[in-house]
Amino acid sequence: MAPQRFHEQFAHIRRSLPDVPLAMGPDDSAEFLYEKGVVLVRDGEDARIAEDAVRAHFTAVPELDQDRVRRDGPAAGRSGVTRLRVGDPGEGRPDADRTVAHALRALRPHEERAGRRLVSRNHVVHIAVNACPGDEPVPAPLAAGTNPAPDTSPHDPDTAVDVLVVDTGLTRDHRSFAPLAHVTGDPQLEETDGDGVLRQYAGHGTFIAGVVAAVAPNTDVTVLNTLNDAGAVLESEFGEKLFEAVDRHGWPDLLSLSAGTANGRSDGLLGIDAFMRELRERRTLLVAAAGNNASATPFWPAAYATLPGYENSVLSVGALRGDGEFGACFTNHGPWVNVYAPGERLTSALTGFDTPVPYVYQHSTYDSCRYGFTYACTCCFPRHTGVLSEARENTGGKPDQVVFEGLATWSGTSFATPVAAGLVAAHMTAHKESDPRAARRQLLASHDAWAEVRGAHVPALLPPTWRPVPIRSAGTA
């Protein structure tokens, strides 16, 4: 049986959120994760309408229990949403929830009459995506340097562009890598397990900071560990965490976010609606990852980039494969993706600069690309055996272990995103542009590179110091 990364990560995230019963959706498919037995509603009149409508619907369906319908606590601060409990999460299949589906169905007529959204699943927002990055990190030699290579422009604290990275925090020895000298922020919590083995996702925020610093050295980068728990947080909490991040740091020039979720809709996430509306009124530019599901389904918050009123405040970023000419096999795509940047086999800082750190692979590679591509993509190369895949397949195979000594090669729209953020920041410095949204418009208007993604001719942003990686066919991997 082939590895099933989404299902493996579903089990992994369930362990990281032990008090939250989770399901897959929609309709038992592996498009997104959500909390069982709960829907989100805006507090106030919307919550009253939703509660009454769900009770009435459940009363008419004998196998559903309307007595379980209740508001589960107060609204979450500035995000203005509250959880409406609609069922017992201990009932039914472990990976689906029909009571939530019934609750959503009950509100459809009310939403049609109101002309706006009233209710939502409580999705899991996670590091972009397929519930994890496009692949797992591979050790890279220090002597080979990073890719993109560091720009040699000076850092000027008086003119440096302020970049806030909401992610997993910084590994403990990141300052041992010179390009990260001006990077500050939170530590990566529980970087290793009790045996000193690097945890999955550890170093994700450090890697992103290294990419920004390489592309745009005249930046002051701050990395917060908002997404420390397996890179996952419930939508009901995510809006509040974003508010906390900007309250603590201040609204930055650029907010780099390599996380999100699909939700099967085209109108955004209810849980971050208040944050996105406030973002729209600020000068901050949100640079957001398009996700790694190889899907055209909108991925939020990146897909806000094409919603009316948000066009200038969000830049959505897909990933190019190593040669920069085509989309990476895993990248999400579609008209809601503004631009594509190198995101396959980039090299940046991870951990192990001071003391080498071991890592045990969590996923096995596939025999061929899971998305049907024929080049030696990250699905199948380099070959390794992983813990989660072997546990699922129950083959008794031994997972592979590697050792990191500073740099890593890693893939995903997670890392194409800081490439794009860095290029916006570099444009601001080069053109003495203080408005990040104006820089976004100018950069997209002046780019001169294009790539092909799923048959579409799309704008590509290629850093001057980025080196294309030769593409091989799968048969020569």
Short mmCIF file of C-alpha atoms in Angstrom, two decimals:
data_model
loop_
_atom_site.label_atom_id
_atom_site.label_comp_id
_atom_site.label_asym_id
_atom_site.label_seq_id
_atom_site.Cartn_x
_atom_site.Cartn_y
_atom_site.Cartn_z
CA MET A 1 0.00 0.00 0.00
CA ALA A 2 1.35 3.42 -0.96
CA PRO A 3 1.90 6.11 1.66
CA GLN A 4 -1.12 8.34 2.31
CA ARG A 5 0.37 11.59 3.56
CA PHE A 6 -2.91 13.36 4.34
CA HIS A 7 -4.24 10.45 6.39
CA GLU A 8 -0.89 10.03 8.12
CA GLN A 9 -0.82 13.70 9.03
CA PHE A 10 -4.46 13.50 10.12
CA ALA A 11 -3.40 10.96 12.74
CA HIS A 12 -0.36 13.07 13.64
CA ILE A 13 -2.40 16.26 14.12
CA ARG A 14 -5.00 14.36 16.16
CA ARG A 15 -2.22 13.39 18.55
CA SER A 16 -0.99 16.99 18.72
CA LEU A 17 -4.52 18.22 19.56
CA PRO A 18 -5.53 15.42 21.95
CA ASP A 19 -8.54 17.25 23.37
CA VAL A 20 -10.04 18.08 19.97
CA PRO A 21 -11.97 15.32 18.13
CA LEU A 22 -11.31 15.80 14.41
CA ALA A 23 -12.93 14.71 11.18
CA MET A 24 -12.08 14.94 7.48
CA GLY A 25 -14.15 16.82 4.96
CA PRO A 26 -16.08 17.39 2.97
CA ASP A 27 -18.14 14.22 2.79
CA ASP A 28 -15.34 12.05 4.21
CA SER A 29 -12.82 13.23 1.59
CA ALA A 30 -9.32 14.46 2.43
CA GLU A 31 -9.68 18.12 1.49
CA PHE A 32 -9.59 19.63 4.99
CA LEU A 33 -9.81 18.80 8.69
CA TYR A 34 -12.40 20.11 11.14
CA GLU A 35 -13.65 19.74 14.69
CA LYS A 36 -16.38 17.16 15.24
CA GLY A 37 -19.65 18.15 16.85
CA VAL A 38 -19.11 21.91 16.49
CA VAL A 39 -19.88 24.69 14.02
CA LEU A 40 -18.78 28.34 14.11
CA VAL A 41 -21.19 31.27 14.10
CA ARG A 42 -20.78 35.00 14.56
CA ASP A 43 -21.75 36.06 18.04
CA GLY A 44 -24.96 38.00 18.65
CA GLU A 45 -28.03 37.77 16.41
CA ASP A 46 -26.38 35.32 13.99
CA ALA A 47 -25.70 32.92 16.85
CA ARG A 48 -29.34 33.10 17.98
CA ILE A 49 -30.61 32.46 14.44
CA ALA A 50 -28.21 29.55 14.02
CA GLU A 51 -29.10 27.93 17.34
CA ASP A 52 -32.85 28.16 16.69
CA ALA A 53 -32.53 26.88 13.12
CA VAL A 54 -30.36 23.90 14.08
CA ARG A 55 -32.71 22.95 16.93
CA ALA A 56 -35.72 23.07 14.62
CA HIS A 57 -33.92 20.98 11.97
CA PHE A 58 -32.75 18.40 14.49
CA THR A 59 -36.27 18.11 15.94
CA ALA A 60 -37.51 17.10 12.50
CA VAL A 61 -34.83 14.41 12.08
CA PRO A 62 -35.53 11.59 14.58
CA GLU A 63 -31.97 10.25 14.81
CA LEU A 64 -30.57 13.69 15.76
CA ASP A 65 -30.66 15.09 19.29
CA GLN A 66 -31.73 18.74 19.45
CA ASP A 67 -31.07 18.82 23.21
CA ARG A 68 -27.34 18.73 22.49
CA VAL A 69 -27.47 22.00 20.55
CA ARG A 70 -25.97 24.79 22.65
CA ARG A 71 -23.49 27.64 22.45
CA ASP A 72 -20.16 26.40 23.72
CA GLY A 73 -18.71 29.38 25.57
CA PRO A 74 -18.50 33.10 24.80
CA ALA A 75 -17.33 34.68 21.57
CA ALA A 76 -13.58 34.62 20.99
CA GLY A 77 -12.49 38.22 21.64
CA ARG A 78 -11.96 40.40 18.59
CA SER A 79 -12.61 37.60 16.10
CA GLY A 80 -16.28 37.70 17.15
CA VAL A 81 -17.08 34.03 16.55
CA THR A 82 -18.46 31.45 18.93
CA ARG A 83 -18.67 27.67 18.85
CA LEU A 84 -22.12 26.11 18.55
CA ARG A 85 -22.14 22.51 19.76
CA VAL A 86 -24.44 20.38 17.61
CA GLY A 87 -23.57 16.80 18.47
CA ASP A 88 -21.59 14.29 20.46
CA PRO A 89 -18.10 14.05 18.93
CA GLY A 90 -17.73 10.57 20.40
CA GLU A 91 -20.44 9.17 18.16
CA GLY A 92 -20.16 8.05 14.56
CA ARG A 93 -17.08 7.35 12.50
CA PRO A 94 -13.74 8.71 13.74
CA ASP A 95 -13.08 10.58 10.49
CA ALA A 96 -16.50 12.13 9.66
CA ASP A 97 -19.40 13.93 11.34
CA ARG A 98 -22.94 13.94 9.94
CA THR A 99 -24.31 16.19 12.72
CA VAL A 100 -22.10 19.04 11.48
CA ALA A 101 -23.29 18.40 7.92
CA HIS A 102 -26.91 18.57 9.11
CA ALA A 103 -26.25 21.83 10.98
CA LEU A 104 -24.77 23.42 7.86
CA ARG A 105 -27.75 22.22 5.84
CA ALA A 106 -30.17 23.70 8.37
CA LEU A 107 -28.68 27.19 7.92
CA ARG A 108 -28.62 27.27 4.11
CA PRO A 109 -32.09 28.83 3.68
CA HIS A 110 -31.28 31.46 6.32
CA GLU A 111 -28.00 32.32 4.59
CA GLU A 112 -29.77 32.65 1.25
CA ARG A 113 -32.30 35.04 2.76
CA ALA A 114 -29.65 37.02 4.64
CA GLY A 115 -27.34 37.16 1.62
CA ARG A 116 -24.33 36.38 3.79
CA ARG A 117 -22.64 33.55 5.57
CA LEU A 118 -23.89 32.55 9.03
CA VAL A 119 -22.16 29.28 9.86
CA SER A 120 -18.98 27.30 9.17
CA ARG A 121 -17.18 24.16 10.14
CA ASN A 122 -14.42 24.78 12.68
CA HIS A 123 -11.52 23.96 10.37
CA VAL A 124 -7.97 23.09 11.32
CA VAL A 125 -5.57 25.71 9.97
CA HIS A 126 -2.16 24.14 9.43
CA ILE A 127 1.21 24.65 7.85
CA ALA A 128 0.70 24.66 4.08
CA VAL A 129 -0.31 21.92 3.38
CA ASN A 130 -1.41 18.40 2.49
CA ALA A 131 -1.38 18.83 6.23
CA CYS A 132 2.39 19.34 5.95
CA PRO A 133 5.00 20.90 3.61
CA GLY A 134 5.54 19.45 0.15
CA ASP A 135 8.16 17.08 1.51
CA GLU A 136 10.40 16.60 4.55
CA PRO A 137 13.75 18.36 4.89
CA VAL A 138 16.94 16.82 3.54
CA PRO A 139 20.39 17.69 5.01
CA ALA A 140 22.45 20.03 2.83
CA PRO A 141 26.20 20.69 3.10
CA LEU A 142 27.22 24.05 4.57
CA ALA A 143 29.89 24.43 1.91
CA ALA A 144 27.27 24.52 -0.86
CA GLY A 145 25.50 27.49 0.72
CA THR A 146 21.85 28.45 0.47
CA ASN A 147 19.63 28.64 -2.60
CA PRO A 148 18.70 31.45 -3.08
CA ALA A 149 22.23 32.55 -2.18
CA PRO A 150 22.44 35.54 0.18
CA ASP A 151 22.14 38.93 -1.47
CA THR A 152 25.22 40.96 -0.48
CA SER A 153 23.36 44.26 -0.04
CA PRO A 154 23.88 45.89 3.36
CA HIS A 155 21.45 45.86 6.25
CA ASP A 156 20.43 49.36 7.33
CA PRO A 157 18.37 49.40 10.54
CA ASP A 158 16.97 52.83 9.64
CA THR A 159 15.45 51.68 6.34
CA ALA A 160 15.02 47.92 6.91
CA VAL A 161 11.65 46.50 5.87
CA ASP A 162 9.68 45.05 8.80
CA VAL A 163 8.71 41.40 8.12
CA LEU A 164 6.62 39.37 10.58
CA VAL A 165 6.58 35.58 10.12
CA VAL A 166 3.73 33.80 11.91
CA ASP A 167 4.94 30.22 12.09
CA THR A 168 6.71 27.71 14.37
CA GLY A 169 9.41 29.86 15.98
CA LEU A 170 13.21 29.78 15.71
CA THR A 171 15.57 26.91 16.38
CA ARG A 172 17.92 27.50 19.29
CA ASP A 173 21.14 27.91 17.26
CA HIS A 174 19.80 30.02 14.37
CA ARG A 175 22.12 32.93 15.26
CA SER A 176 25.09 30.75 14.40
CA PHE A 177 24.15 31.31 10.75
CA ALA A 178 25.34 34.78 9.72
CA PRO A 179 22.40 35.71 7.40
CA LEU A 180 20.08 35.34 10.41
CA ALA A 181 21.98 37.85 12.55
CA HIS A 182 19.11 40.36 12.38
CA VAL A 183 16.33 37.80 12.91
CA THR A 184 14.50 37.85 16.25
CA GLY A 185 11.44 36.17 17.70
CA ASP A 186 10.14 33.23 19.69
CA PRO A 187 11.98 29.95 20.21
CA GLN A 188 10.77 26.78 18.59
CA LEU A 189 9.07 24.98 21.49
CA GLU A 190 10.02 21.33 21.98
CA GLU A 191 12.50 21.36 19.14
CA THR A 192 13.54 17.77 19.88
CA ASP A 193 11.93 14.85 21.66
CA GLY A 194 13.23 13.13 24.78
CA ASP A 195 15.82 11.26 22.73
CA GLY A 196 17.19 14.41 21.11
CA VAL A 197 15.54 13.68 17.75
CA LEU A 198 14.24 16.68 15.79
CA ARG A 199 10.44 16.90 15.83
CA GLN A 200 8.40 17.15 12.67
CA TYR A 201 7.98 20.79 11.54
CA ALA A 202 10.77 22.00 13.84
CA GLY A 203 12.86 24.48 11.89
CA HIS A 204 10.01 25.49 9.56
CA GLY A 205 10.01 29.08 10.82
CA THR A 206 13.82 29.25 10.81
CA PHE A 207 13.93 27.99 7.21
CA ILE A 208 11.44 30.68 6.16
CA ALA A 209 13.41 33.41 7.95
CA GLY A 210 16.55 32.26 6.15
CA VAL A 211 14.83 32.54 2.77
CA VAL A 212 13.60 36.08 3.49
CA ALA A 213 17.05 37.14 4.71
CA ALA A 214 18.77 35.65 1.65
CA VAL A 215 16.49 37.40 -0.83
CA ALA A 216 16.22 40.69 1.07
CA PRO A 217 18.99 41.32 3.62
CA ASN A 218 17.68 44.81 4.39
CA THR A 219 14.87 43.38 6.48
CA ASP A 220 14.11 43.11 10.17
CA VAL A 221 12.51 39.67 10.42
CA THR A 222 10.57 38.54 13.50
CA VAL A 223 9.38 34.93 13.75
CA LEU A 224 6.58 34.04 16.18
CA ASN A 225 5.75 30.50 17.29
CA THR A 226 1.99 30.92 16.85
CA LEU A 227 1.78 27.59 14.96
CA ASN A 228 3.93 25.51 17.24
CA ASP A 229 1.59 22.54 17.80
CA ALA A 230 2.25 20.39 14.73
CA GLY A 231 1.71 23.56 12.74
CA ALA A 232 -2.01 23.33 13.51
CA VAL A 233 -4.64 25.50 15.21
CA LEU A 234 -8.44 25.56 15.13
CA GLU A 235 -10.06 28.23 12.99
CA SER A 236 -11.99 29.42 16.08
CA GLU A 237 -8.63 30.33 17.65
CA PHE A 238 -6.67 31.37 14.58
CA GLY A 239 -8.20 34.81 14.12
CA GLU A 240 -7.50 35.65 17.73
CA LYS A 241 -3.91 34.40 17.42
CA LEU A 242 -3.35 36.64 14.40
CA PHE A 243 -4.68 39.62 16.35
CA GLU A 244 -2.38 38.71 19.24
CA ALA A 245 0.59 38.53 16.85
CA VAL A 246 0.06 42.02 15.44
CA ASP A 247 -0.85 43.45 18.86
CA ARG A 248 2.40 42.15 20.22
CA HIS A 249 4.61 43.07 17.28
CA GLY A 250 2.69 45.92 15.68
CA TRP A 251 1.33 45.81 12.14
CA PRO A 252 4.40 45.06 9.98
CA ASP A 253 5.20 46.04 6.42
CA LEU A 254 4.93 42.40 5.37
CA LEU A 255 3.18 39.51 7.12
CA SER A 256 4.48 36.18 5.80
CA LEU A 257 2.08 33.28 6.46
CA SER A 258 2.77 29.75 5.27
CA ALA A 259 -0.41 28.19 6.64
CA GLY A 260 -4.10 27.95 5.89
CA THR A 261 -6.90 25.58 4.91
CA ALA A 262 -9.41 24.86 2.21
CA ASN A 263 -13.05 24.95 3.27
CA GLY A 264 -14.99 24.06 0.13
CA ARG A 265 -16.24 27.63 -0.25
CA SER A 266 -15.33 30.76 -2.18
CA ASP A 267 -15.94 33.42 0.49
CA GLY A 268 -13.12 33.01 2.99
CA LEU A 269 -12.85 31.77 6.57
CA LEU A 270 -15.45 32.86 9.11
CA GLY A 271 -12.94 32.59 11.96
CA ILE A 272 -10.55 35.16 10.48
CA ASP A 273 -13.11 37.44 8.86
CA ALA A 274 -12.66 40.16 11.50
CA PHE A 275 -8.87 40.01 11.18
CA MET A 276 -8.98 40.18 7.40
CA ARG A 277 -11.34 43.17 7.49
CA GLU A 278 -8.96 44.99 9.82
CA LEU A 279 -5.97 44.00 7.67
CA ARG A 280 -7.72 45.56 4.69
CA GLU A 281 -7.75 48.92 6.48
CA ARG A 282 -4.05 48.77 7.42
CA ARG A 283 -0.96 49.23 5.23
CA THR A 284 0.37 45.69 5.88
CA LEU A 285 0.69 43.30 2.94
CA LEU A 286 -0.17 39.67 3.75
CA VAL A 287 1.96 37.27 1.68
CA ALA A 288 0.29 33.86 1.95
CA ALA A 289 1.05 30.34 0.74
CA ALA A 290 -1.30 28.78 -1.80
CA GLY A 291 -0.95 25.29 -0.32
CA ASN A 292 0.37 21.93 -1.45
CA ASN A 293 -2.73 19.89 -2.40
CA ALA A 294 -2.14 20.12 -6.18
CA SER A 295 -5.69 21.50 -6.23
CA ALA A 296 -7.55 24.46 -7.74
CA THR A 297 -9.80 24.65 -4.65
CA PRO A 298 -9.31 28.02 -2.91
CA PHE A 299 -6.96 27.85 0.06
CA TRP A 300 -7.42 30.46 2.77
CA PRO A 301 -6.24 33.07 3.59
CA ALA A 302 -4.19 33.07 0.35
CA ALA A 303 -7.34 33.06 -1.79
CA TYR A 304 -8.47 36.38 -0.31
CA ALA A 305 -6.11 37.85 -2.92
CA THR A 306 -8.89 37.78 -5.50
CA LEU A 307 -11.88 38.59 -3.27
CA PRO A 308 -13.31 42.07 -3.90
CA GLY A 309 -11.70 44.60 -1.59
CA TYR A 310 -8.68 42.45 -0.73
CA GLU A 311 -6.80 42.57 -4.04
CA ASN A 312 -4.12 44.97 -2.78
CA SER A 313 -3.78 43.64 0.77
CA VAL A 314 -2.99 39.97 -0.02
CA LEU A 315 -0.41 38.34 -2.30
CA SER A 316 -1.05 34.61 -2.87
CA VAL A 317 1.98 32.51 -3.82
CA GLY A 318 2.26 29.15 -5.56
CA ALA A 319 5.43 27.09 -6.03
CA LEU A 320 7.56 26.49 -9.10
CA ARG A 321 9.56 23.32 -9.55
CA GLY A 322 13.35 23.36 -9.44
CA ASP A 323 13.89 24.69 -12.96
CA GLY A 324 11.51 27.61 -12.48
CA GLU A 325 9.76 26.88 -15.76
CA PHE A 326 6.76 24.88 -14.56
CA GLY A 327 4.66 24.52 -11.43
CA ALA A 328 5.83 22.07 -8.77
CA CYS A 329 3.78 18.88 -8.76
CA PHE A 330 2.29 19.70 -5.34
CA THR A 331 1.40 23.37 -5.77
CA ASN A 332 -2.18 24.56 -5.58
CA HIS A 333 -3.18 26.61 -8.60
CA GLY A 334 -5.99 28.56 -10.16
CA PRO A 335 -7.07 32.15 -10.80
CA TRP A 336 -6.86 32.95 -7.07
CA VAL A 337 -3.05 32.45 -7.09
CA ASN A 338 -1.37 35.76 -7.96
CA VAL A 339 2.17 34.65 -8.61
CA TYR A 340 4.54 31.67 -8.46
CA ALA A 341 8.06 31.57 -7.02
CA PRO A 342 10.70 28.85 -6.63
CA GLY A 343 9.44 26.43 -3.99
CA GLU A 344 10.97 23.07 -4.81
CA ARG A 345 14.30 22.03 -3.24
CA LEU A 346 15.25 25.41 -1.82
CA THR A 347 18.17 25.41 0.64
CA SER A 348 18.07 27.45 3.84
CA ALA A 349 18.89 27.38 7.55
CA LEU A 350 17.36 24.69 9.77
CA THR A 351 19.27 23.57 12.87
CA GLY A 352 22.40 21.72 13.98
CA PHE A 353 24.86 24.58 13.45
CA ASP A 354 26.28 24.17 16.95
CA THR A 355 25.56 20.48 17.53
CA PRO A 356 24.38 18.00 14.87
CA VAL A 357 20.72 16.99 15.32
CA PRO A 358 19.23 13.67 14.15
CA TYR A 359 15.87 13.42 12.40
CA VAL A 360 13.72 10.36 11.67
CA TYR A 361 11.60 10.57 8.52
CA GLN A 362 7.85 10.49 9.10
CA HIS A 363 6.62 9.69 5.57
CA SER A 364 7.82 7.15 3.04
CA THR A 365 8.37 8.32 -0.51
CA TYR A 366 6.11 7.09 -3.31
CA ASP A 367 7.08 4.86 -6.19
CA SER A 368 5.86 7.56 -8.57
CA CYS A 369 4.43 11.07 -8.28
CA ARG A 370 1.15 11.00 -6.38
CA TYR A 371 -0.12 13.77 -8.68
CA GLY A 372 0.83 12.08 -11.95
CA PHE A 373 3.94 14.10 -12.91
CA THR A 374 6.82 12.28 -14.62
CA TYR A 375 9.87 14.18 -13.34
CA ALA A 376 11.82 13.18 -10.20
CA CYS A 377 9.66 15.27 -7.89
CA THR A 378 9.63 15.40 -4.12
CA CYS A 379 6.97 12.66 -3.97
CA CYS A 380 9.49 10.02 -4.96
CA PHE A 381 13.01 11.45 -4.60
CA PRO A 382 15.19 11.24 -2.57
CA ARG A 383 14.00 7.84 -1.42
CA HIS A 384 13.32 7.21 2.27
CA THR A 385 11.09 5.20 4.60
CA GLY A 386 9.04 6.99 7.26
CA VAL A 387 7.51 6.19 10.65
CA LEU A 388 3.93 7.23 9.92
CA SER A 389 3.78 5.42 6.58
CA GLU A 390 5.17 2.22 8.02
CA ALA A 391 2.79 2.34 10.97
CA ARG A 392 -0.14 2.76 8.57
CA GLU A 393 1.02 -0.01 6.26
CA ASN A 394 2.10 -2.25 9.16
CA THR A 395 5.00 -3.68 7.17
CA GLY A 396 7.53 -3.57 9.98
CA GLY A 397 9.99 -1.52 7.92
CA LYS A 398 12.66 0.54 9.65
CA PRO A 399 12.40 4.31 9.15
CA ASP A 400 15.38 6.20 7.79
CA GLN A 401 17.34 8.66 9.92
CA VAL A 402 19.50 11.60 8.88
CA VAL A 403 21.54 14.23 10.73
CA PHE A 404 21.25 17.98 10.23
CA GLU A 405 24.31 20.18 10.60
CA GLY A 406 22.84 23.57 9.78
CA LEU A 407 21.36 23.75 6.29
CA ALA A 408 18.51 21.78 4.73
CA THR A 409 16.82 21.42 1.38
CA TRP A 410 13.02 21.63 1.64
CA SER A 411 10.02 22.09 -0.66
CA GLY A 412 6.57 23.61 -0.48
CA THR A 413 4.53 26.74 -1.09
CA SER A 414 5.56 27.41 2.53
CA PHE A 415 8.95 28.41 1.14
CA ALA A 416 7.89 30.00 -2.14
CA THR A 417 5.99 32.46 0.08
CA PRO A 418 9.08 33.99 1.78
CA VAL A 419 10.77 34.17 -1.64
CA ALA A 420 7.93 36.40 -2.80
CA ALA A 421 7.89 38.36 0.48
CA GLY A 422 11.63 38.89 0.15
CA LEU A 423 11.27 40.17 -3.41
CA VAL A 424 8.61 42.67 -2.33
CA ALA A 425 10.92 43.82 0.49
CA ALA A 426 13.91 44.06 -1.88
CA HIS A 427 11.80 46.13 -4.29
CA MET A 428 10.87 48.49 -1.44
CA THR A 429 14.55 48.97 -0.60
CA ALA A 430 15.75 49.36 -4.18
CA HIS A 431 13.04 51.88 -5.11
CA LYS A 432 12.79 53.63 -1.74
CA GLU A 433 9.14 52.60 -1.63
CA SER A 434 7.60 52.81 1.83
CA ASP A 435 4.20 51.36 0.89
CA PRO A 436 4.30 47.52 0.70
CA ARG A 437 1.04 47.38 -1.25
CA ALA A 438 2.37 49.80 -3.84
CA ALA A 439 5.51 47.65 -4.02
CA ARG A 440 3.31 44.59 -4.64
CA ARG A 441 1.59 46.31 -7.56
CA GLN A 442 4.86 47.62 -9.00
CA LEU A 443 6.60 44.26 -8.70
CA LEU A 444 3.80 42.37 -10.43
CA ALA A 445 3.60 45.02 -13.16
CA SER A 446 7.34 44.93 -13.86
CA HIS A 447 8.16 41.20 -13.65
CA ASP A 448 9.57 39.71 -16.85
CA ALA A 449 9.46 35.96 -16.14
CA TRP A 450 6.66 33.50 -16.84
CA ALA A 451 6.05 29.83 -16.12
CA GLU A 452 3.53 27.18 -17.09
CA VAL A 453 1.25 25.76 -14.40
CA ARG A 454 -1.38 23.21 -15.41
CA GLY A 455 -1.47 24.66 -18.92
CA ALA A 456 -1.77 28.27 -17.79
CA HIS A 457 0.82 30.98 -18.49
CA VAL A 458 1.49 32.53 -15.06
CA PRO A 459 3.73 35.29 -13.64
CA ALA A 460 6.92 34.01 -12.00
CA LEU A 461 9.12 35.80 -9.48
CA LEU A 462 12.74 34.60 -9.66
CA PRO A 463 15.32 36.04 -7.24
CA PRO A 464 18.60 37.09 -8.91
CA THR A 465 20.60 34.82 -6.58
CA TRP A 466 18.41 31.76 -7.08
CA ARG A 467 20.04 28.88 -8.97
CA PRO A 468 17.76 26.56 -10.99
CA VAL A 469 17.95 22.90 -10.00
CA PRO A 470 18.34 20.50 -12.96
CA ILE A 471 15.18 18.47 -13.59
CA ARG A 472 15.46 14.74 -14.11
CA SER A 473 12.86 12.28 -15.29
CA ALA A 474 11.49 9.89 -12.70
CA GLY A 475 13.25 7.02 -14.41
CA THR A 476 16.67 8.55 -13.74
CA ALA A 477 16.08 9.56 -10.10
#
